[in-house]
PDB file of C-alpha atoms in Angstrom:
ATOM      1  CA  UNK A   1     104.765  94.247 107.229  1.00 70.00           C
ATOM      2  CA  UNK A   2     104.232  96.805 103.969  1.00 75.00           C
ATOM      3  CA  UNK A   3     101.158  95.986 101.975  1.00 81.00           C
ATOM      4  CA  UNK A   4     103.400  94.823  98.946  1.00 85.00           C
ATOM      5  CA  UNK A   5     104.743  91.910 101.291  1.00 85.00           C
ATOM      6  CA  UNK A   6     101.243  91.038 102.590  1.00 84.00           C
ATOM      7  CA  UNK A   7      99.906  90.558  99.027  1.00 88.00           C
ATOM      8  CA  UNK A   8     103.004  88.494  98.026  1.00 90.00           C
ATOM      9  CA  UNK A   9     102.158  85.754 101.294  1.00 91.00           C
ATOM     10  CA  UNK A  10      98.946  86.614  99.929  1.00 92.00           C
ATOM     11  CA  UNK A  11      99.253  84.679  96.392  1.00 93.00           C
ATOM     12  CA  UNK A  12     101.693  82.272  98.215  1.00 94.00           C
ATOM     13  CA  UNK A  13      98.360  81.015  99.749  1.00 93.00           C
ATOM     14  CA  UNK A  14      95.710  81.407  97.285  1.00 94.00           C
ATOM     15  CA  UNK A  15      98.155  79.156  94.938  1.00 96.00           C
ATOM     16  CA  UNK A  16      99.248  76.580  97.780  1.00 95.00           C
ATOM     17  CA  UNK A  17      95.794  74.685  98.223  1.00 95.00           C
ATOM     18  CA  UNK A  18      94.661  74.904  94.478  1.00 96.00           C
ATOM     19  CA  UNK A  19      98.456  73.231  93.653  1.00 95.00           C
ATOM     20  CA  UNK A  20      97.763  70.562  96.110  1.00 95.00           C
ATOM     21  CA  UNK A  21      94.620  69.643  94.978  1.00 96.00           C
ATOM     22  CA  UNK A  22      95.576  69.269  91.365  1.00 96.00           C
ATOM     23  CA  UNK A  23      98.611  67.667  92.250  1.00 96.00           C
ATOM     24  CA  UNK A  24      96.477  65.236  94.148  1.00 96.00           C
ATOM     25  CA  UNK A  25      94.197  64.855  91.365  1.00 96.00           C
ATOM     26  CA  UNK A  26      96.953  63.967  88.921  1.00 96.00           C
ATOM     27  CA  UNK A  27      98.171  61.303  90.831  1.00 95.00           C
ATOM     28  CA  UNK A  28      94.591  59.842  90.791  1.00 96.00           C
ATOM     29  CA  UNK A  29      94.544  59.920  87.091  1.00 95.00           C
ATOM     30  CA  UNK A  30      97.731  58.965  86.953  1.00 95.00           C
ATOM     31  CA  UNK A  31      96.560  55.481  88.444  1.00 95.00           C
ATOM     32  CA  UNK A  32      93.209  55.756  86.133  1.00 95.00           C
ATOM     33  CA  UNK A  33      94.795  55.888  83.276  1.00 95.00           C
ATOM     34  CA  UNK A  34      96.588  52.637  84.195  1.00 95.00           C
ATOM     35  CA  UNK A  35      94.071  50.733  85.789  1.00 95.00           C
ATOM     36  CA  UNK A  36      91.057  51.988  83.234  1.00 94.00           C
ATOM     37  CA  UNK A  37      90.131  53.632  79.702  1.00 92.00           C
ATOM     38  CA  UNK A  38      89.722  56.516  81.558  1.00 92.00           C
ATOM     39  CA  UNK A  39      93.531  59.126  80.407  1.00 93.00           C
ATOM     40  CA  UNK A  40      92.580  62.515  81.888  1.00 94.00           C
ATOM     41  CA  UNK A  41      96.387  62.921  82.557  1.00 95.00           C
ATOM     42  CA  UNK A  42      97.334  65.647  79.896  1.00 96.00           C
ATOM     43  CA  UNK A  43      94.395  67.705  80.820  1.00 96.00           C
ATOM     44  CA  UNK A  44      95.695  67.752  84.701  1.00 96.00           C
ATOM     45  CA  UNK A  45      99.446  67.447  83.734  1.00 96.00           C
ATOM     46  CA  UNK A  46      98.477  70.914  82.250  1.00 97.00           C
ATOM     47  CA  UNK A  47      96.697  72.871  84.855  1.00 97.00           C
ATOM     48  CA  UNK A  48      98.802  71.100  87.371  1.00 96.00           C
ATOM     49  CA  UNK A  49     102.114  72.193  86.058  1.00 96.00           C
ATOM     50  CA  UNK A  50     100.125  75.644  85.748  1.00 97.00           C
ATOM     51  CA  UNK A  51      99.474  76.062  88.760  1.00 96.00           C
ATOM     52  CA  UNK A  52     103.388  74.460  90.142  1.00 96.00           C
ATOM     53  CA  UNK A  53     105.179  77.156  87.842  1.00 97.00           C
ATOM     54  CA  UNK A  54     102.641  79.778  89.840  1.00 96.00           C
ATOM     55  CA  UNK A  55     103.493  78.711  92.950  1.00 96.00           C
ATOM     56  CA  UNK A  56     107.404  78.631  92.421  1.00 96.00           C
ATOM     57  CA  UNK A  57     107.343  82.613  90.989  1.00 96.00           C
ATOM     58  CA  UNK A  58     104.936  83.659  94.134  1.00 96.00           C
ATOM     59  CA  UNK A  59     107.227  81.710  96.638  1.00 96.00           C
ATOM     60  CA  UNK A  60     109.976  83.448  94.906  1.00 96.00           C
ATOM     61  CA  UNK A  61     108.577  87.136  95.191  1.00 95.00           C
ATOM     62  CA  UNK A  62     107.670  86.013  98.754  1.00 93.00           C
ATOM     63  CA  UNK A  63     110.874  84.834  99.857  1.00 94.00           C
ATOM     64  CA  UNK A  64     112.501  87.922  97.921  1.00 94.00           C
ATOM     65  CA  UNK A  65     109.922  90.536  99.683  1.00 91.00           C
ATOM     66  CA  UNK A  66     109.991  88.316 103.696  1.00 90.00           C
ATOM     67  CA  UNK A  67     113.904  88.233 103.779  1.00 91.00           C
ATOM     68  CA  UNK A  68     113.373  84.319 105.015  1.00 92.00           C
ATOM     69  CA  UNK A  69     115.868  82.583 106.095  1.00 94.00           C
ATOM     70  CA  UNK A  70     116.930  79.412 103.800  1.00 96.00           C
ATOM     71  CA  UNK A  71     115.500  76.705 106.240  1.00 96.00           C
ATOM     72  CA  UNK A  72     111.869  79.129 106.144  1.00 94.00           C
ATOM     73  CA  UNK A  73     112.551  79.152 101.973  1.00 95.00           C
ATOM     74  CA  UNK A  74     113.365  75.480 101.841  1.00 96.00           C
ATOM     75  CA  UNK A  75     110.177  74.227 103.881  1.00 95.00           C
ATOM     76  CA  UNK A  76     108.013  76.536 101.220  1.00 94.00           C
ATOM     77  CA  UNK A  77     109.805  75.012  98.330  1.00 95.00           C
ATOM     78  CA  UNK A  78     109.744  71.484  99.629  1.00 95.00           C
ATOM     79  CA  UNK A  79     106.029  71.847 100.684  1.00 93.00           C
ATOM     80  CA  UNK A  80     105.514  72.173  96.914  1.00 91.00           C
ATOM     81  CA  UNK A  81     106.502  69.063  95.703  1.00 93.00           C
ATOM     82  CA  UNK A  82     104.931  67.027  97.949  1.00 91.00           C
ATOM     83  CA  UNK A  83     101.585  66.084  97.001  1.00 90.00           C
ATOM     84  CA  UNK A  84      99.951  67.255 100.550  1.00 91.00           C
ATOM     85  CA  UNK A  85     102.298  69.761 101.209  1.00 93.00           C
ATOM     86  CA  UNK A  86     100.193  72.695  99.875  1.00 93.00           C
ATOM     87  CA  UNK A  87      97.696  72.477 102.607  1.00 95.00           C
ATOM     88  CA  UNK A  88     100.158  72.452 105.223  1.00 94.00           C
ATOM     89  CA  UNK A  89     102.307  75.800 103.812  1.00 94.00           C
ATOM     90  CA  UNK A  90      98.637  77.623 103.299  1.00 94.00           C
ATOM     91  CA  UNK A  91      98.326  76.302 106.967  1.00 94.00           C
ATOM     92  CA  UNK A  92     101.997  77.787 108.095  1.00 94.00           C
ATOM     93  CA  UNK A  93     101.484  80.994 105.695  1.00 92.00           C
ATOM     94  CA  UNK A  94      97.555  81.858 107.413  1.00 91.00           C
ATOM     95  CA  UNK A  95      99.526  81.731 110.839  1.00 90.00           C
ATOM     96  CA  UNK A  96     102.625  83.865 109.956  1.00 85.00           C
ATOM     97  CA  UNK A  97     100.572  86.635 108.190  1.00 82.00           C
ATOM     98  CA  UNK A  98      98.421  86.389 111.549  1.00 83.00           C
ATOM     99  CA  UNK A  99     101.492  87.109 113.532  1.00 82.00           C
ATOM    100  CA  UNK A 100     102.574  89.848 111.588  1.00 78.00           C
ATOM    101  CA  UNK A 101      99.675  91.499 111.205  1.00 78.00           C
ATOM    102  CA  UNK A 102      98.943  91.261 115.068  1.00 82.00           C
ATOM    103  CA  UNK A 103     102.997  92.689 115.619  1.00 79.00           C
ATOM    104  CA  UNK A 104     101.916  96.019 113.102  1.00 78.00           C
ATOM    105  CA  UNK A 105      99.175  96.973 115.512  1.00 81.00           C
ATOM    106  CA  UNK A 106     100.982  96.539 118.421  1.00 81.00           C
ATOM    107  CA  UNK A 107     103.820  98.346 116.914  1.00 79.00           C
ATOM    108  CA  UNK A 108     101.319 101.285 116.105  1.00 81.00           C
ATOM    109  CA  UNK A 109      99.333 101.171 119.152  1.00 82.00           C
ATOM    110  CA  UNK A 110     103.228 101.543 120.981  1.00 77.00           C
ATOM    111  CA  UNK A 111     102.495  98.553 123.090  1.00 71.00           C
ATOM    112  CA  UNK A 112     105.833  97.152 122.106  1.00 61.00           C
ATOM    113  CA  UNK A 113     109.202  99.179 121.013  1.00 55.00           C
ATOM    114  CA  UNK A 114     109.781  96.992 117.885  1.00 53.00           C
TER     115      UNK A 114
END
């Protein structure tokens, strides 16, 4: 894996969690605002659709830069418009760039032919 794919999986996952969390969050004042005074819903509608529109340009470069296949694209995309999914495609992203970075060295220590 090249450096300029790394750093692509890289923002992938330092977008994924933040987007879940406000997306989360939203929802809760989403049910404030009805229930209470309390209408913080513009404020996180805001930093939440920030942080979405982030996350759909990095999961594009990333899918652009990985070569995945549509199912692998698909699950990344769907993960962000669930409100948990975030965690789980940091989660799935962590353990991919693992693997690959694992396959480089063995590549370069010539324990495998890959």
């Amino acid at each position: 894996m090249d450096i300029k794919t790394a750093s692509a999986l890289r923002r992938l996952r330092l977008v994924s969690v933040p987007e879940a969390v406000s997306f989360l969050l939203l929802l809760v004042c989403s049910v404030l605002k009805r229930t209470t005074e309390f209408n913080a819903v513009p404020v996180m509608g805001a930093i939440h659709g920030l942080l979405f529109v982030l996350y759909v340009v990095f999961w594009a470069d990333a899918w652009n830069r990985t070569k995945w296949p549509l199912k692998t694209a698909a699950f990344y995309f769907v993960m962000s418009v669930l409100p948990t999914g975030g965690f789980f495609a940091d989660k799935r992203l962590k353990r991919e760039a693992e693997d690959a970075v694992i396959a480089t060295r063995a590549r370069k220590e010539g324990v495998v032919g890959a």
